[in-house]
PDB file of C-alpha atoms in Angstrom:
ATOM      1  CA  ILE R   1     119.923  10.581-121.856  1.00  0.00           C
ATOM      2  CA  GLU R   2     117.742  11.187-118.615  1.00  0.00           C
ATOM      3  CA  VAL R   3     115.613  14.052-118.657  1.00  0.00           C
ATOM      4  CA  LYS R   4     113.742  14.900-115.429  1.00  0.00           C
ATOM      5  CA  LEU R   5     110.899  17.450-116.038  1.00  0.00           C
ATOM      6  CA  GLU R   6     108.834  19.342-113.420  1.00  0.00           C
ATOM      7  CA  VAL R   7     105.450  20.241-114.292  1.00  0.00           C
ATOM      8  CA  PRO R   8     102.863  21.396-111.746  1.00  0.00           C
ATOM      9  CA  PRO R   9     100.066  18.728-110.538  1.00  0.00           C
ATOM     10  CA  ASP R  10      97.241  20.242-112.106  1.00  0.00           C
ATOM     11  CA  ILE R  11      98.692  21.333-115.496  1.00  0.00           C
ATOM     12  CA  PRO R  12      97.579  18.614-117.979  1.00  0.00           C
ATOM     13  CA  LEU R  13     100.677  16.405-119.428  1.00  0.00           C
ATOM     14  CA  GLN R  14     101.489  15.429-122.703  1.00  0.00           C
ATOM     15  CA  VAL R  15     105.133  13.187-123.029  1.00  0.00           C
ATOM     16  CA  VAL R  16     105.456  10.751-126.455  1.00  0.00           C
ATOM     17  CA  MET R  17     108.474   9.512-126.995  1.00  0.00           C
ATOM     18  CA  LYS R  18     108.432   8.439-130.470  1.00  0.00           C
ATOM     19  CA  GLY R  19     112.079   6.427-129.998  1.00  0.00           C
ATOM     20  CA  SER R  20     112.914   3.996-126.590  1.00  0.00           C
ATOM     21  CA  GLY R  21     113.018   5.171-123.488  1.00  0.00           C
ATOM     22  CA  GLY R  22     110.995   4.939-120.390  1.00  0.00           C
ATOM     23  CA  LEU R  23     108.417   6.829-118.791  1.00  0.00           C
ATOM     24  CA  VAL R  24     107.034   8.055-115.426  1.00  0.00           C
ATOM     25  CA  ALA R  25     104.549  10.455-114.390  1.00  0.00           C
ATOM     26  CA  GLU R  26     104.161  10.779-110.005  1.00  0.00           C
ATOM     27  CA  ASP R  27     101.827  12.261-108.091  1.00  0.00           C
ATOM     28  CA  ARG R  28      99.260  14.074-110.865  1.00  0.00           C
ATOM     29  CA  ARG R  29      96.013  15.778-110.142  1.00  0.00           C
ATOM     30  CA  ALA R  30      95.797  16.267-114.189  1.00  0.00           C
ATOM     31  CA  ALA R  31      94.925  14.723-117.311  1.00  0.00           C
ATOM     32  CA  THR R  32      98.681  12.772-117.976  1.00  0.00           C
ATOM     33  CA  GLU R  33      99.794  10.932-121.252  1.00  0.00           C
ATOM     34  CA  LEU R  34     102.558   9.059-121.564  1.00  0.00           C
ATOM     35  CA  ALA R  35     103.361   7.163-124.885  1.00  0.00           C
ATOM     36  CA  THR R  36     106.894   5.418-126.069  1.00  0.00           C
ATOM     37  CA  GLY R  37     107.721   3.291-129.436  1.00  0.00           C
ATOM     38  CA  ARG R  38     109.606   0.914-126.466  1.00  0.00           C
ATOM     39  CA  GLY R  39     110.573   0.949-122.864  1.00  0.00           C
ATOM     40  CA  ASP R  40     108.393   0.809-119.642  1.00  0.00           C
ATOM     41  CA  VAL R  41     105.920   2.920-117.926  1.00  0.00           C
ATOM     42  CA  ARG R  42     104.830   3.791-114.829  1.00  0.00           C
ATOM     43  CA  LEU R  43     101.879   5.839-113.431  1.00  0.00           C
ATOM     44  CA  THR R  44     102.040   6.331-109.884  1.00  0.00           C
ATOM     45  CA  ARG R  45      99.738   8.181-107.246  1.00  0.00           C
ATOM     46  CA  CYS R  46      97.269  10.160-109.638  1.00  0.00           C
ATOM     47  CA  ALA R  47      94.091  11.430-110.465  1.00  0.00           C
ATOM     48  CA  GLY R  48      92.617  12.027-113.589  1.00  0.00           C
ATOM     49  CA  ALA R  49      92.412  10.785-117.261  1.00  0.00           C
ATOM     50  CA  GLY R  50      95.371   8.464-117.636  1.00  0.00           C
ATOM     51  CA  LYS R  51      96.265   7.173-121.113  1.00  0.00           C
ATOM     52  CA  VAL R  52      99.312   4.863-121.227  1.00  0.00           C
ATOM     53  CA  GLN R  53     101.049   3.595-124.446  1.00  0.00           C
ATOM     54  CA  THR R  54     103.993   1.956-124.858  1.00  0.00           C
ATOM     55  CA  GLY R  55     104.977  -0.552-128.097  1.00  0.00           C
ATOM     56  CA  HIS R  56     107.302  -2.798-126.224  1.00  0.00           C
ATOM     57  CA  GLY R  57     107.474  -2.505-122.450  1.00  0.00           C
ATOM     58  CA  MET R  58     105.588  -3.282-119.302  1.00  0.00           C
ATOM     59  CA  VAL R  59     103.209  -0.658-117.829  1.00  0.00           C
ATOM     60  CA  ILE R  60     102.078  -0.557-113.908  1.00  0.00           C
ATOM     61  CA  VAL R  61      99.893   1.896-112.850  1.00  0.00           C
ATOM     62  CA  TYR R  62      99.565   2.195-109.115  1.00  0.00           C
ATOM     63  CA  ASP R  63      97.137   4.128-106.822  1.00  0.00           C
ATOM     64  CA  HIS R  64      95.025   5.389-109.737  1.00  0.00           C
ATOM     65  CA  ARG R  65      91.806   7.464-109.601  1.00  0.00           C
ATOM     66  CA  GLY R  66      89.624   7.985-112.483  1.00  0.00           C
ATOM     67  CA  ASP R  67      89.783   7.015-116.037  1.00  0.00           C
ATOM     68  CA  LEU R  68      92.553   4.874-117.362  1.00  0.00           C
ATOM     69  CA  ASP R  69      93.494   3.760-120.884  1.00  0.00           C
ATOM     70  CA  VAL R  70      96.375   1.848-121.887  1.00  0.00           C
ATOM     71  CA  GLU R  71      97.515   0.155-124.356  1.00  0.00           C
ATOM     72  CA  VAL R  72     100.796  -2.262-124.803  1.00  0.00           C
ATOM     73  CA  GLY R  73     102.160  -4.023-128.090  1.00  0.00           C
ATOM     74  CA  VAL R  74     104.172  -6.808-126.515  1.00  0.00           C
ATOM     75  CA  GLY R  75     104.474  -6.708-122.384  1.00  0.00           C
ATOM     76  CA  GLY R  76     102.576  -6.554-119.395  1.00  0.00           C
ATOM     77  CA  VAL R  77     100.446  -5.039-117.647  1.00  0.00           C
ATOM     78  CA  GLN R  78      99.466  -4.376-114.057  1.00  0.00           C
ATOM     79  CA  VAL R  79      96.832  -1.443-113.108  1.00  0.00           C
ATOM     80  CA  PHE R  80      95.838  -0.630-109.579  1.00  0.00           C
ATOM     81  CA  VAL R  81      92.666   1.525-109.543  1.00  0.00           C
ATOM     82  CA  ARG R  82      92.206   3.024-106.336  1.00  0.00           C
ATOM     83  CA  GLU R  83      88.772   5.182-107.682  1.00  0.00           C
ATOM     84  CA  PRO R  84      87.373   3.893-110.681  1.00  0.00           C
ATOM     85  CA  GLY R  85      86.127   6.524-113.350  1.00  0.00           C
ATOM     86  CA  GLN R  86      83.692   6.147-115.848  1.00  0.00           C
ATOM     87  CA  ARG R  87      85.870   4.176-118.396  1.00  0.00           C
ATOM     88  CA  LEU R  88      88.738   1.775-117.397  1.00  0.00           C
ATOM     89  CA  ARG R  89      90.467   0.258-121.036  1.00  0.00           C
ATOM     90  CA  VAL R  90      93.325  -1.957-120.540  1.00  0.00           C
ATOM     91  CA  ILE R  91      94.945  -3.770-123.919  1.00  0.00           C
ATOM     92  CA  ASP R  92      97.469  -5.910-124.288  1.00  0.00           C
ATOM     93  CA  ASN R  93      98.219  -7.657-127.322  1.00  0.00           C
ATOM     94  CA  LEU R  94     101.301 -10.196-126.155  1.00  0.00           C
ATOM     95  CA  GLY R  95     101.454 -10.362-122.405  1.00  0.00           C
ATOM     96  CA  ASP R  96      99.241 -10.471-118.885  1.00  0.00           C
ATOM     97  CA  VAL R  97      97.330  -8.165-117.816  1.00  0.00           C
ATOM     98  CA  GLN R  98      96.136  -7.580-113.667  1.00  0.00           C
ATOM     99  CA  CYS R  99      93.719  -5.281-113.300  1.00  0.00           C
ATOM    100  CA  TYR R 100      93.244  -4.460-109.315  1.00  0.00           C
ATOM    101  CA  VAL R 101      89.825  -2.417-107.845  1.00  0.00           C
ATOM    102  CA  PRO R 102      88.152  -1.708-105.070  1.00  0.00           C
ATOM    103  CA  ILE R 103      85.859  -4.518-103.094  1.00  0.00           C
ATOM    104  CA  ASP R 104      83.062  -2.414-102.943  1.00  0.00           C
ATOM    105  CA  ALA R 105      83.292  -1.028-106.790  1.00  0.00           C
ATOM    106  CA  GLY R 106      80.707  -0.947-109.608  1.00  0.00           C
ATOM    107  CA  PHE R 107      80.877  -1.676-112.445  1.00  0.00           C
ATOM    108  CA  ARG R 108      80.237  -3.257-116.328  1.00  0.00           C
ATOM    109  CA  VAL R 109      83.366  -5.586-117.370  1.00  0.00           C
ATOM    110  CA  ASP R 110      84.033  -6.895-120.864  1.00  0.00           C
ATOM    111  CA  ALA R 111      87.085  -8.667-120.843  1.00  0.00           C
ATOM    112  CA  ARG R 112      88.470 -11.086-123.885  1.00  0.00           C
ATOM    113  CA  VAL R 113      91.688 -13.249-124.753  1.00  0.00           C
ATOM    114  CA  GLU R 114      92.519 -14.558-128.017  1.00  0.00           C
ATOM    115  CA  THR R 115      94.993 -16.831-126.854  1.00  0.00           C
ATOM    116  CA  GLY R 116      94.943 -17.557-122.750  1.00  0.00           C
ATOM    117  CA  LYS R 117      93.593 -17.338-119.706  1.00  0.00           C
ATOM    118  CA  ILE R 118      90.682 -15.176-117.742  1.00  0.00           C
ATOM    119  CA  ALA R 119      90.841 -15.238-113.829  1.00  0.00           C
ATOM    120  CA  ASN R 120      88.795 -13.133-111.338  1.00  0.00           C
ATOM    121  CA  GLY R 121      88.292 -12.301-107.575  1.00  0.00           C
ATOM    122  CA  PHE R 122      84.386 -11.455-108.214  1.00  0.00           C
ATOM    123  CA  GLY R 123      83.047 -14.541-109.268  1.00  0.00           C
ATOM    124  CA  PHE R 124      82.189 -13.677-112.717  1.00  0.00           C
ATOM    125  CA  GLU R 125      81.666 -16.936-114.434  1.00  0.00           C
ATOM    126  CA  VAL R 126      84.587 -17.499-117.694  1.00  0.00           C
ATOM    127  CA  GLN R 127      83.479 -18.858-121.171  1.00  0.00           C
ATOM    128  CA  ARG R 128      85.906 -20.759-123.152  1.00  0.00           C
ATOM    129  CA  PRO R 129      83.895 -19.963-126.568  1.00  0.00           C
ATOM    130  CA  ALA R 130      86.993 -22.075-128.684  1.00  0.00           C
ATOM    131  CA  ALA R 131      89.837 -24.328-127.914  1.00  0.00           C
ATOM    132  CA  TYR R 132      92.195 -21.296-126.554  1.00  0.00           C
ATOM    133  CA  SER R 133      90.334 -18.144-126.395  1.00  0.00           C
ATOM    134  CA  ALA R 134      88.404 -16.866-122.868  1.00  0.00           C
ATOM    135  CA  THR R 135      85.861 -14.660-122.149  1.00  0.00           C
ATOM    136  CA  MET R 136      83.969 -12.716-119.391  1.00  0.00           C
ATOM    137  CA  ALA R 137      81.451 -10.573-118.771  1.00  0.00           C
ATOM    138  CA  GLY R 138      79.179  -9.204-116.385  1.00  0.00           C
ATOM    139  CA  SER R 139      78.398  -6.464-114.104  1.00  0.00           C
ATOM    140  CA  ARG R 140      78.762  -5.192-110.256  1.00  0.00           C
ATOM    141  CA  GLY R 141      77.057  -2.625-107.877  1.00  0.00           C
ATOM    142  CA  ASP R 142      75.996   0.205-109.782  1.00  0.00           C
ATOM    143  CA  GLY R 143      77.431  -0.682-112.614  1.00  0.00           C
ATOM    144  CA  ARG R 144      78.778   3.079-113.095  1.00  0.00           C
ATOM    145  CA  THR R 145      82.762   1.912-114.331  1.00  0.00           C
ATOM    146  CA  GLU R 146      83.047  -0.021-117.541  1.00  0.00           C
ATOM    147  CA  ILE R 147      85.856  -1.910-117.681  1.00  0.00           C
ATOM    148  CA  VAL R 148      87.184  -3.662-120.483  1.00  0.00           C
ATOM    149  CA  LEU R 149      89.841  -6.211-120.560  1.00  0.00           C
ATOM    150  CA  ARG R 150      91.737  -7.398-123.852  1.00  0.00           C
ATOM    151  CA  ALA R 151      95.181  -9.780-124.504  1.00  0.00           C
ATOM    152  CA  GLY R 152      95.918 -11.377-127.641  1.00  0.00           C
ATOM    153  CA  THR R 153      98.015 -13.559-126.267  1.00  0.00           C
ATOM    154  CA  GLY R 154      98.257 -13.641-122.487  1.00  0.00           C
ATOM    155  CA  HIS R 155      96.462 -14.460-118.942  1.00  0.00           C
ATOM    156  CA  LEU R 156      93.372 -11.711-117.971  1.00  0.00           C
ATOM    157  CA  SER R 157      92.579 -11.563-114.332  1.00  0.00           C
ATOM    158  CA  LEU R 158      90.584  -9.176-112.409  1.00  0.00           C
ATOM    159  CA  SER R 159      90.556  -9.170-108.384  1.00  0.00           C
ATOM    160  CA  HIS R 160      90.058  -6.793-106.070  1.00  0.00           C
ATOM    161  CA  LYS R 161      92.777  -5.042-103.585  1.00  0.00           C
ATOM    162  CA  THR R 162      92.247  -2.897 -99.959  1.00  0.00           C
ATOM    163  CA  PHE R 163      94.043   0.359-100.425  1.00  0.00           C
ATOM    164  CA  ASP R 164      95.011   2.075 -97.379  1.00  0.00           C
TER     165      ASP R 164
END
């Protein structure tokens, strides 16, 4: 079954799928929450608070403006945030996390991986507190946005992107 639901972009939207299925939201200007037990989730060209959750699947957030909260059980995450809000939180228990923000963004970052590696395009020092874990913390510019990145097993990266 495929369902297409058109909701005015200024009305907050919450879609929760108890079982399996992919979810897509595009061109929203209000708070948007997408959750599925199993399936890929995509949030594209949205502004306002975004919340995405999947138990098993890939999450792609592209051209986002505002706060963002992403949580994945098993899968991978790619997040491209054009204009970060106050908080950007990405958690992936088993999978890789790639996070891109504008090069001139001001933020505070706290990144941790239990088993894996961390890379970044901002020059922050990466610590190795144990044989397989890694952490990274620091701030840049005005430190306005709090960025929290976590992975149980996987690789984390925080870098910059130039948006058109």
